[in-house]
Short mmCIF file of C-alpha atoms in Angstrom, two decimals:
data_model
loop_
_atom_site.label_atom_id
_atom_site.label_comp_id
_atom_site.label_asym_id
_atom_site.label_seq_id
_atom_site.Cartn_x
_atom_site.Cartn_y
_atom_site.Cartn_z
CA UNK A 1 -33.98 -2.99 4.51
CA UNK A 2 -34.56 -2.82 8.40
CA UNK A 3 -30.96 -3.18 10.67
CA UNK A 4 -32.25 -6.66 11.78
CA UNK A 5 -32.42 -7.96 8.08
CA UNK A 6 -29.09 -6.12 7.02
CA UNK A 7 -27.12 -7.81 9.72
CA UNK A 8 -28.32 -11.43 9.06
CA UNK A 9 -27.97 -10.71 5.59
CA UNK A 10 -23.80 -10.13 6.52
CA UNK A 11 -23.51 -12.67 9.25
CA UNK A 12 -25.02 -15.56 7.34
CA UNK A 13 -22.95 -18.93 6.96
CA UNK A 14 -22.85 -18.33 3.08
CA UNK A 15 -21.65 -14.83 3.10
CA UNK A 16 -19.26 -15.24 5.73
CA UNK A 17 -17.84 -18.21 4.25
CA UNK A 18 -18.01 -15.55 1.15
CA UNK A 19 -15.55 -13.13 2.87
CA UNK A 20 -13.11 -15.90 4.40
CA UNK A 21 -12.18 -17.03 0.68
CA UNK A 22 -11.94 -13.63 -0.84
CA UNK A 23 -10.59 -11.78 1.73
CA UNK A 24 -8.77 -14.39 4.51
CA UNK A 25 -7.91 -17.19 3.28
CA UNK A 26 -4.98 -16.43 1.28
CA UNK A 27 -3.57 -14.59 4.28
CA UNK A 28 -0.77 -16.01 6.53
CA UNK A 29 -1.71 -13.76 9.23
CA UNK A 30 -2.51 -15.48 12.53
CA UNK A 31 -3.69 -13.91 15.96
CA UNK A 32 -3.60 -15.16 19.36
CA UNK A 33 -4.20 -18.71 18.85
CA UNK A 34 -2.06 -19.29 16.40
CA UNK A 35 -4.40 -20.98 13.77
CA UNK A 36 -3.36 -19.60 10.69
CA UNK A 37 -6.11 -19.75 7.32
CA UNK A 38 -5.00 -23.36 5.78
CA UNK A 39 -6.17 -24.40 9.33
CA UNK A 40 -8.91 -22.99 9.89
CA UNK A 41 -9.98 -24.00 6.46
CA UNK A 42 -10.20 -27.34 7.28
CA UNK A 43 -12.66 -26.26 10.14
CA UNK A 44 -13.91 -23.82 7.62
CA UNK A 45 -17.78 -25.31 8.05
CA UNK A 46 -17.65 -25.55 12.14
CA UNK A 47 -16.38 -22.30 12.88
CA UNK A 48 -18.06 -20.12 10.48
CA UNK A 49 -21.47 -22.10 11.93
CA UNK A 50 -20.31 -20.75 15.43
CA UNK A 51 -19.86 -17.52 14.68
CA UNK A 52 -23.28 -17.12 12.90
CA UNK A 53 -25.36 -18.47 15.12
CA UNK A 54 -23.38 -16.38 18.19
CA UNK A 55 -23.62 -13.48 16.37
CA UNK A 56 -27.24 -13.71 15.66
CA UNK A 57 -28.24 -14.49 18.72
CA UNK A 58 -25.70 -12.15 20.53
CA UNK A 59 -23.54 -13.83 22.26
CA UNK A 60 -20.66 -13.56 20.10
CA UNK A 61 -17.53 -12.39 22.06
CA UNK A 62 -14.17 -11.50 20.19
CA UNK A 63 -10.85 -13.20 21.17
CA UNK A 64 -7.67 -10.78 22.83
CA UNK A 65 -5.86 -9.25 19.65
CA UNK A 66 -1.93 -10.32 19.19
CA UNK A 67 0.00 -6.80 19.22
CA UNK A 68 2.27 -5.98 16.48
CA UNK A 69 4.30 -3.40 16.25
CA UNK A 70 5.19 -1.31 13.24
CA UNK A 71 7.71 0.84 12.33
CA UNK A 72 7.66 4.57 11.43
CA UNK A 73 11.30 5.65 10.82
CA UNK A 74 13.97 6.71 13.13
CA UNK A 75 12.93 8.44 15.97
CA UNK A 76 9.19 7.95 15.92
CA UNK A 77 7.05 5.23 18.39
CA UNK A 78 6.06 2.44 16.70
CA UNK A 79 2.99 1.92 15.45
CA UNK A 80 0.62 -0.76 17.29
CA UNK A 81 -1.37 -2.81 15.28
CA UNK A 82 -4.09 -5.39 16.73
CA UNK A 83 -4.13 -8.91 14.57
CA UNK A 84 -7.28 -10.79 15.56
CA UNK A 85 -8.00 -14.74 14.78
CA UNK A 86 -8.53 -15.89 11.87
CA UNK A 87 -12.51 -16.13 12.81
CA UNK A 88 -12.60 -12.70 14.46
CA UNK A 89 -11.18 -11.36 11.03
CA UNK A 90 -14.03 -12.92 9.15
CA UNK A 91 -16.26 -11.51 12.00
CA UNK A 92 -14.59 -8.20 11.63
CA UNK A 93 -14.80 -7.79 7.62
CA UNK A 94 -18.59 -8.86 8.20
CA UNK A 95 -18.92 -6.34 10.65
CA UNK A 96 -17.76 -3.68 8.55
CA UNK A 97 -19.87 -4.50 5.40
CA UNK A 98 -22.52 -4.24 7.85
CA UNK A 99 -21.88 -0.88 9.03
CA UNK A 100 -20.83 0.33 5.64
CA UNK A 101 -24.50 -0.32 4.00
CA UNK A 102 -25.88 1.11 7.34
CA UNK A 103 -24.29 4.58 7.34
CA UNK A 104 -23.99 4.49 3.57
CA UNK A 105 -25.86 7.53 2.98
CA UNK A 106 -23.93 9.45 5.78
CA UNK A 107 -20.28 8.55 5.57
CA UNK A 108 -18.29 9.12 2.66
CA UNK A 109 -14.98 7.02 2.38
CA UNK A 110 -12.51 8.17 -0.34
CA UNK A 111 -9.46 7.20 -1.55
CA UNK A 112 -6.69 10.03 -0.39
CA UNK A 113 -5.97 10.58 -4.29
CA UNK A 114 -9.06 11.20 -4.21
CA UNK A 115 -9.29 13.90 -1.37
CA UNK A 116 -5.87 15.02 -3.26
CA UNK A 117 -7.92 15.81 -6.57
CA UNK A 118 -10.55 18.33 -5.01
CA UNK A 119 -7.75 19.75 -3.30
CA UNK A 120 -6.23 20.35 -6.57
CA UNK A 121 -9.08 21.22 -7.74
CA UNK A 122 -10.46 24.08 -5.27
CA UNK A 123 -6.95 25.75 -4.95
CA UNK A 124 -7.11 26.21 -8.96
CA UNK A 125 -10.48 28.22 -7.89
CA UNK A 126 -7.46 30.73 -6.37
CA UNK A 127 -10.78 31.79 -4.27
CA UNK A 128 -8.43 31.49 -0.97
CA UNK A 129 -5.67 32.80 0.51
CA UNK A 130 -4.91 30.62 3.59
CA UNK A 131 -4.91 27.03 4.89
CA UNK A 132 -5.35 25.22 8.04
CA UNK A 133 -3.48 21.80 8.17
CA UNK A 134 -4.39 19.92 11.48
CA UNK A 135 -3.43 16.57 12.82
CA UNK A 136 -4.73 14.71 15.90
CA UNK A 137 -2.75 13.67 18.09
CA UNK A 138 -3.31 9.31 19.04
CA UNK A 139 -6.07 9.67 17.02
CA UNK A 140 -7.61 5.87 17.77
CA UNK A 141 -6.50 5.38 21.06
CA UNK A 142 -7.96 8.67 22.06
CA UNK A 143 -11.70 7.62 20.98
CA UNK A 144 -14.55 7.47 23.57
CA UNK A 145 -16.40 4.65 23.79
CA UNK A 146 -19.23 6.15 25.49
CA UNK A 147 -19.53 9.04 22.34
CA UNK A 148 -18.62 6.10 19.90
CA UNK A 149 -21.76 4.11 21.00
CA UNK A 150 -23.82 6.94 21.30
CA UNK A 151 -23.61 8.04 17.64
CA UNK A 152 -24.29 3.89 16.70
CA UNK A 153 -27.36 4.15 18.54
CA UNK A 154 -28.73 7.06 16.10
CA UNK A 155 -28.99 4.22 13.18
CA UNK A 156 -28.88 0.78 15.53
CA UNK A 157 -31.89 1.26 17.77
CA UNK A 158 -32.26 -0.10 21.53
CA UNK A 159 -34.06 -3.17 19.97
CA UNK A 160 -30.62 -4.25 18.86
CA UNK A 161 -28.57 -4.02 21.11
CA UNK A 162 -26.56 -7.55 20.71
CA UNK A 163 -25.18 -5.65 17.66
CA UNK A 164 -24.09 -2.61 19.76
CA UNK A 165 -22.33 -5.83 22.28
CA UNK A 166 -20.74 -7.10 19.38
CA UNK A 167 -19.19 -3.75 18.53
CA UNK A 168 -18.74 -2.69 21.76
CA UNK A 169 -16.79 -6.62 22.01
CA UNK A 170 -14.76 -5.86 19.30
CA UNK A 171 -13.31 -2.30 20.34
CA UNK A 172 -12.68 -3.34 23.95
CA UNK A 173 -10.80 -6.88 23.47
CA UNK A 174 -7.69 -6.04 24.86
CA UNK A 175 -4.21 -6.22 22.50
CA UNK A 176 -1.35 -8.27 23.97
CA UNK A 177 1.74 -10.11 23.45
CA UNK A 178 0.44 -13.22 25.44
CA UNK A 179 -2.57 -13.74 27.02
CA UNK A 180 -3.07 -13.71 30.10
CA UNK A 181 -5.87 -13.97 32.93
CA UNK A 182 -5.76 -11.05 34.48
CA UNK A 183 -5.72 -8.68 30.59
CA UNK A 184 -8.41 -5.89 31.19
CA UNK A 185 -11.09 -4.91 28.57
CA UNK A 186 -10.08 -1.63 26.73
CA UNK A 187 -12.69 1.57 28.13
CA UNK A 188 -10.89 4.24 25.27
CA UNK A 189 -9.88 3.79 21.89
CA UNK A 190 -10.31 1.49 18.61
CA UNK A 191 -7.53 -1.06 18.14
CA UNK A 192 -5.48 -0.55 14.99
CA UNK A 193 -5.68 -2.40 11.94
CA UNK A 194 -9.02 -4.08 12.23
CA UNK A 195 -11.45 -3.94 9.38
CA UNK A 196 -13.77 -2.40 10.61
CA UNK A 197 -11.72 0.08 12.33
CA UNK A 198 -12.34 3.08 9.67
CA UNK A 199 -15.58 2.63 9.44
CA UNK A 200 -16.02 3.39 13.09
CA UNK A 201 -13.54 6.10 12.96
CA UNK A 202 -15.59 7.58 10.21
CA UNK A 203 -19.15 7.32 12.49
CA UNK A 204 -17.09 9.20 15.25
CA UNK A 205 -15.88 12.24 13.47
CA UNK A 206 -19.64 11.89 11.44
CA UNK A 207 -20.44 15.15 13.67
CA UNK A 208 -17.92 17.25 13.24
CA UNK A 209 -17.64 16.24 9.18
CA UNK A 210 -21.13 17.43 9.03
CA UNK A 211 -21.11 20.85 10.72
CA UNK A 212 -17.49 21.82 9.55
CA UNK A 213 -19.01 21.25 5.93
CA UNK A 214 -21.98 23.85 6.71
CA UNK A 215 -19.18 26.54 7.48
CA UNK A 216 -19.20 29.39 4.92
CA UNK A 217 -16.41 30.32 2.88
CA UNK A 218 -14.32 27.40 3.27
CA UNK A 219 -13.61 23.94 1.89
CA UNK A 220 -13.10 21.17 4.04
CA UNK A 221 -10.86 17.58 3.48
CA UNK A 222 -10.36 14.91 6.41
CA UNK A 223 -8.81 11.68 6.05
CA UNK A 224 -8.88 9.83 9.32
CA UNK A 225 -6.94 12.66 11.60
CA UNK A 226 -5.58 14.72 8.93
CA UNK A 227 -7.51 17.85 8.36
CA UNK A 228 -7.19 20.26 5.54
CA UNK A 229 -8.99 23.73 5.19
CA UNK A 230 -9.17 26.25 2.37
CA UNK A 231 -9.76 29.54 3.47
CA UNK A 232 -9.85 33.48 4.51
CA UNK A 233 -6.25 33.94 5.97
CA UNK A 234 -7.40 36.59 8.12
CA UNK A 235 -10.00 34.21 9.78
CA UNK A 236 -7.93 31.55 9.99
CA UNK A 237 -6.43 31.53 13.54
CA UNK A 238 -10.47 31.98 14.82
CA UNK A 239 -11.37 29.23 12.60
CA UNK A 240 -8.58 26.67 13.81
CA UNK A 241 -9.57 28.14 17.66
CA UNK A 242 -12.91 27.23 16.81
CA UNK A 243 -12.87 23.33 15.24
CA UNK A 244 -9.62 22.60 17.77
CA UNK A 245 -11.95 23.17 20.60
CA UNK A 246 -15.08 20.97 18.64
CA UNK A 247 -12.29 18.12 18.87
CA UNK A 248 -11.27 18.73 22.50
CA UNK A 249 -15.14 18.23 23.27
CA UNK A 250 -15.05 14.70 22.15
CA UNK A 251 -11.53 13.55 23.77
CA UNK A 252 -9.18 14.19 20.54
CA UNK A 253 -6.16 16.53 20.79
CA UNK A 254 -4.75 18.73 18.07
CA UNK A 255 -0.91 19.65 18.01
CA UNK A 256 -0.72 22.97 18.55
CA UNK A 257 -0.35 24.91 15.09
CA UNK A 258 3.41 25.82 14.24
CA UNK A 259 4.87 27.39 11.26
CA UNK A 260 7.76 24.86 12.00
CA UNK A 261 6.01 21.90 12.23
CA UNK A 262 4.48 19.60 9.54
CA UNK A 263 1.56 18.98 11.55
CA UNK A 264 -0.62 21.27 12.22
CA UNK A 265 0.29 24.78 9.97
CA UNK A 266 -1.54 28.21 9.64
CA UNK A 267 -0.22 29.26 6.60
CA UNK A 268 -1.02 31.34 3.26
CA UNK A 269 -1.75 30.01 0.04
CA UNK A 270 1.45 29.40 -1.52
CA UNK A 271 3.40 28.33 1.49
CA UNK A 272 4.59 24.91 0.97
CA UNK A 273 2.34 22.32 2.71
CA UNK A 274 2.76 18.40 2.60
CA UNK A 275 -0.74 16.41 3.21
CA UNK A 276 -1.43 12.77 2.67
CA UNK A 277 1.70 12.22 1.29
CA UNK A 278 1.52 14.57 -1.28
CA UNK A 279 3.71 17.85 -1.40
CA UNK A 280 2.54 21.14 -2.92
CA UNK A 281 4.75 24.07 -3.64
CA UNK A 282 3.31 26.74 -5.81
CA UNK A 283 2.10 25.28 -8.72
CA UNK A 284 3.97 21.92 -8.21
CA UNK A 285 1.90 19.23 -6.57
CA UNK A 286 4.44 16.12 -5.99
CA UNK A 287 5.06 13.62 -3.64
CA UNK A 288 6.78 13.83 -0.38
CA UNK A 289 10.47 13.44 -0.50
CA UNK A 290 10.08 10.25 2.38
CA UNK A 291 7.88 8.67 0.12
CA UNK A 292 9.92 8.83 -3.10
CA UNK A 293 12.64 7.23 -0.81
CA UNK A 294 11.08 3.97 -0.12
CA UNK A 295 9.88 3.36 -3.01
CA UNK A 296 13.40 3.59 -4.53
CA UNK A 297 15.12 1.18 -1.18
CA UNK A 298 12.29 -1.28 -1.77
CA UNK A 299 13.19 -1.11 -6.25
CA UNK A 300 16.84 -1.16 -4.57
CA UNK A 301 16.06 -4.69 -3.03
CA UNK A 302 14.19 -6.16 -5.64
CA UNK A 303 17.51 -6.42 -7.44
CA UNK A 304 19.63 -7.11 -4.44
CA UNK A 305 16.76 -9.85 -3.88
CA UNK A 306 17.62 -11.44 -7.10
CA UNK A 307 21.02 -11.12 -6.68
CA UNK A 308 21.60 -13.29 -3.73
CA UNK A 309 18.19 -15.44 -4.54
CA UNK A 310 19.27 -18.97 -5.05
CA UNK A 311 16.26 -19.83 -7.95
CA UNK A 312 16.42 -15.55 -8.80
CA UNK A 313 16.22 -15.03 -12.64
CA UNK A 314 16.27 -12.18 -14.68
CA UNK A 315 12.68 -12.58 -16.01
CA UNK A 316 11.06 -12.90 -12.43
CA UNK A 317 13.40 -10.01 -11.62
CA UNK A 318 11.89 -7.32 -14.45
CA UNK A 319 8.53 -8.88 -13.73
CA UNK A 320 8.62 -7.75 -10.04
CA UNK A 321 10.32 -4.79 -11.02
CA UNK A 322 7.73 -3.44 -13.55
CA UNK A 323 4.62 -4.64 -11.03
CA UNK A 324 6.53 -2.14 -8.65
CA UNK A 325 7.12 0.37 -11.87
CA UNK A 326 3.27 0.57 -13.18
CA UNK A 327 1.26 -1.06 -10.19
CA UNK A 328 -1.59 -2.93 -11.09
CA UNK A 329 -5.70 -3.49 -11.11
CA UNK A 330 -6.50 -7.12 -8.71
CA UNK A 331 -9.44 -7.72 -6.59
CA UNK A 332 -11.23 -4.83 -8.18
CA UNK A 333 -8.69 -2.25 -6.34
CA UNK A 334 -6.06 -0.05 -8.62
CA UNK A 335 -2.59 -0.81 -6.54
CA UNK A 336 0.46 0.70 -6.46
CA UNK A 337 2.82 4.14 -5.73
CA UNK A 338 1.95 5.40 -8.79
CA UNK A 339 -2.04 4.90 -8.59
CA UNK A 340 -1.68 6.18 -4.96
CA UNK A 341 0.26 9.52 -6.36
CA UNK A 342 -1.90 9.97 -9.36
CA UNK A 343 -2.81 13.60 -8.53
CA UNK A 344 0.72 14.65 -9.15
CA UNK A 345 2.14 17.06 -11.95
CA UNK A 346 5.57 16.39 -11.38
CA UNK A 347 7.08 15.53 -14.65
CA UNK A 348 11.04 15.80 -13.75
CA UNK A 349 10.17 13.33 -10.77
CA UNK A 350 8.93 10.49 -12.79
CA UNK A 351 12.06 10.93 -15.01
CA UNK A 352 14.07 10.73 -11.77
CA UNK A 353 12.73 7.24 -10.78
CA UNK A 354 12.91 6.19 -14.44
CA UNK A 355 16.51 7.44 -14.24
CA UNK A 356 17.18 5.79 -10.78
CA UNK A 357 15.81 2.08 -12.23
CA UNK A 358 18.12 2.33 -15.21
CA UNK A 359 20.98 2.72 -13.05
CA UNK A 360 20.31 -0.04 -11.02
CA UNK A 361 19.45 -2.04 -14.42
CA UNK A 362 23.46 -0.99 -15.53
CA UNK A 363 25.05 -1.73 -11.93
CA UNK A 364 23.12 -5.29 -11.70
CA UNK A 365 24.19 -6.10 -15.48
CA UNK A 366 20.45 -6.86 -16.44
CA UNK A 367 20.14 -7.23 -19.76
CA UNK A 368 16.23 -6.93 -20.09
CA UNK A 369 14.08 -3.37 -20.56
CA UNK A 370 12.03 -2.45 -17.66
CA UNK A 371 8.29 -0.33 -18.06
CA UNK A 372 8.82 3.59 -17.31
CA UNK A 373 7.14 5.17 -14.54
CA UNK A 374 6.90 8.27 -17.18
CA UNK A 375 5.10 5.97 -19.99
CA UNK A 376 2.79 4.19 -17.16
CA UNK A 377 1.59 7.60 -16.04
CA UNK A 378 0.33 8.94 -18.91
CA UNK A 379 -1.27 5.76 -19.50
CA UNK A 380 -2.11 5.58 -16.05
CA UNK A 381 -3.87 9.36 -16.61
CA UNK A 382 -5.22 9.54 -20.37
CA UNK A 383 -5.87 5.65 -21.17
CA UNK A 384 -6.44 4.09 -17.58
CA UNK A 385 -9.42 1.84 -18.88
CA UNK A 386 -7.78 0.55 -22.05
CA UNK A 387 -4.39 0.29 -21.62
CA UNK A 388 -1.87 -2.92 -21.46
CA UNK A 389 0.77 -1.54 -19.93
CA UNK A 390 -0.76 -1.88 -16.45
CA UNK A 391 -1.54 -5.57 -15.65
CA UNK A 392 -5.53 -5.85 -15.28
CA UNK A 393 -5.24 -9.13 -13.47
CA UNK A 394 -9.29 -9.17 -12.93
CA UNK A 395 -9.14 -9.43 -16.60
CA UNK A 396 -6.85 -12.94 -16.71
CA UNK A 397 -8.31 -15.63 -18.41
CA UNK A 398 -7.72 -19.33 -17.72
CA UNK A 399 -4.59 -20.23 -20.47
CA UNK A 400 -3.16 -16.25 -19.08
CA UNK A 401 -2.83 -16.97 -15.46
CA UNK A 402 -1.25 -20.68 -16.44
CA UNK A 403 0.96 -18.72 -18.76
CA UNK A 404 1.92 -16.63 -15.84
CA UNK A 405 2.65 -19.57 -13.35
CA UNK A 406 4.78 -21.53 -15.50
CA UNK A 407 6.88 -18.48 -15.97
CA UNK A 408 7.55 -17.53 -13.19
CA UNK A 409 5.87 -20.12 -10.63
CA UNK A 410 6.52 -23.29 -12.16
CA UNK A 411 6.25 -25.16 -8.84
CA UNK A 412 2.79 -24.43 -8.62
CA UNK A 413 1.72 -26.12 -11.32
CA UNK A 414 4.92 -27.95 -13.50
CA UNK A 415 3.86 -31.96 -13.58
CA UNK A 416 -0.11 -31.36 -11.91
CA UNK A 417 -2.99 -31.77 -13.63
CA UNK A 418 -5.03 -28.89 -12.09
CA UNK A 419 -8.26 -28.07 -12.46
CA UNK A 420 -9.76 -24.35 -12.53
CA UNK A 421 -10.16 -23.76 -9.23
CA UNK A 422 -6.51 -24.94 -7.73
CA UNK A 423 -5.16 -22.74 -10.69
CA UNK A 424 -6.95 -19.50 -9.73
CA UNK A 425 -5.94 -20.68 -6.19
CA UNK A 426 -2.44 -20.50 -6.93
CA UNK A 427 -2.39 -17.49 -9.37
CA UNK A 428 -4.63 -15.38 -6.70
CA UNK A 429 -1.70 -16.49 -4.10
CA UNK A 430 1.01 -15.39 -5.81
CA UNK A 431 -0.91 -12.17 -7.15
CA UNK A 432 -1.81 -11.61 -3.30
CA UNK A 433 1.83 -11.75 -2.74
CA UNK A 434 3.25 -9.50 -5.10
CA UNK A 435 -0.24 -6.39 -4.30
CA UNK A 436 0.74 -6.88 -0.51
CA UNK A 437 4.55 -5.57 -1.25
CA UNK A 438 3.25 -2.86 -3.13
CA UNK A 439 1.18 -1.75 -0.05
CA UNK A 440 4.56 -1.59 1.97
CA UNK A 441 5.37 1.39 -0.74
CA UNK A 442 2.86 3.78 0.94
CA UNK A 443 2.03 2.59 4.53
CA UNK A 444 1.99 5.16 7.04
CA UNK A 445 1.75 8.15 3.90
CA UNK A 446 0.32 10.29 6.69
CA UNK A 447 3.08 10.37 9.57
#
């Protein structure tokens, strides 16, 4: 399929309106304007018309993004993240389909337990002896536009050039607290926490991914910034001369390797090393210590939730608890801490967190059994496709996700006649819900 046909295949009325109910609409996210999803629902028709037709014809511009900021612990800079409208999101997630298909067959997106398995997998080769562990410094903000556009224009020829606008549109809306007249367009960088943002990360370091992968006697891993390489110890200074100064060349910095830092490292094999969240020490590969921490302060509020809750019940209590325990398959995505640290061998840890719950079970005075993050990994590892003990909740029928609302949602649905599409409304709320506090379990693995 030609780029002209692939794009109005993404930005037609019926696929956009597509992506606004499975991916917006149960959102409560709003951006600058302040129109949050119910809203805009009830201009659903108009506004998804609008931004068709604009973006066909090219004259689709995106709106100024609304900054938020987000934490990173004690003494690190916030994190800024760029929330766009409501229609710019739509625009956005259409947008990145879009590029996706385009660049399908040269940009690879995996999941970091993913990147964490060949890892595993090549230093079980023992056919090196050193690593290189670098991270970029501002990664996003420190992306050229000008070498952004000109790797787009390799697959999205001159003849379209309204989509290289509405790209260019979308990375140089400026983000802001309040709008106001005199906000400049952005020349450097890609806002944060767009959907389409990885993508075009991806496209940028395309280059680099592909000659770094040519080197002999090495193995390669990148996630965003974070770059891993297996190794001749010997060589390795040279090596890490050699790709810093391929980053310098298109505008990203690399700290400075030091054996005292946990960003960038020169190191030999068998020197402890953490990378995307994961921690390996000899033969151990576990998760990082800051990781294992919030996931127990946010099992530690679950109960202190339910403790001061005014409707909290025991029941909705060990149903939160074991959604936060074994994670869980919804909108065709495996969520969850444990999913996320999959690649780990750590035994003793899992039977520290199972330890950890049932002391919190014993100081709340809950009566019920909680799952076991021991039992749900070995499910999670030998019987992922078959087992119960991890709610599939693609898998829900009709009478299971009424079941599930009177139990623990009976204002949804106690006293209404509903029919099937207000009850997967509700369930698919509520399941939205519970997958987005699971998220908050491994944001920002990588810092």
């Amino acid at each position: 399929m030609n780029v002209k046909h692939q794009f109005e295949k993404h930005f037609s009325i019926e696929n956009l309106s597509r992506i606004f109910k499975e991916n917006i609409a149960l959102s409560g996210a709003t951006g600058i304007d302040n129109l949050d999803p119910a809203t805009f629902l009830k201009q659903q028709d108009e506004q998804l018309e609008i931004l068709s037709r604009k973006s066909l014809a090219g004259t689709y511009r995106f709106s100024k993004y609304k900054l938020k900021l987000v934490t990173k612990g004690k003494g690190k800079p916030p994190r800024e993240i760029s929330i766009p409208t409501v229609r710019d999101r739509v625009a956005l997630r259409a947008l990145n389909d879009f590029l996706s298909e385009r660049y399908d067959t040269s940009v690879n997106f995996e999941l970091p337990q993913d990147v964490i398995a060949r890892v595993k997998t090549d230093l079980d080769t023992k056919t090196f002896n050193g690593f290189i562990k670098l991270d970029v410094k501002q990664f996003y903000p420190s992306i050229l536009h000008t070498e952004l556009m000109s790797r787009l224009r390799k697959r999205i020829r001159g003849e379209h050039e309204y989509i290289l606008e509405l790209i260019q549109s979308a990375i140089s809306s400026p983000t802001v607290v309040k709008s106001c007249k005199n906000d400049n367009l952005e020349t450097k960088g890609v806002p944060q926490g767009l959907a389409v943002s990885n993508i075009l990360a991806a496209i940028y370091m395309s280059n680099i991914d592909r000659a770094l992968k040519q080197y002999e006697g090495i193995s390669y891993f990148r996630y965003v910034d974070d770059v891993l390489i297996l190794c001749d110890f010997d060589k390795a200074q040279d090596l890490a001369h050699d790709i810093i100064k391929r980053f310098r060349r298109i505008g990203l910095i690399v700290h400075k390797p030091d054996p005292n830092s946990d960003k960038s490292v020169i190191e030999k094999i068998g020197h402890p090393f953490s990378y995307l969240g994961y921690y390996f020490k000899g033969e151990t590969v576990t998760a990082r210590q800051g990781t294992v921490e919030r996931l127990k302060d946010s099992i530690a509020a679950i109960f202190t939730a339910s403790k001061y809750s005014k409707h909290g019940n025991e029941e909705f209590l060990l149903w939160r608890l074991d959604m936060r325990i074994t994670g869980c398959v919804f909108e065709k995505k495996s969520k969850g801490w444990l999913f996320f640290f999959s690649m780990i061998n750590d035994e003793k840890l899992l039977h520290e967190l199972d330890n950890y719950v049932n002391k919190l079970i014993k100081r709340f005075k809950i009566s019920g059994k909680p799952k076991r993050f021991s039992r749900a990994f070995k499910e999670l590892t030998h019987n992922r496709f078959q087992t119960n003990y991890i709610p599939n909740f693609d898998k829900y029928q009709r009478h299971q996700k009424l079941a599930l609302l009177h139990k623990y949602f009976p204002k949804d649905v106690e006293g209404k006649t509903l029919i099937d599409a207000q009850i997967d409304y509700h369930f698919r709320r509520r399941i939205k819900k519970q997958t987005k506090d699971l998220l908050e379990d491994i944001k920002d693995f990588r810092s």
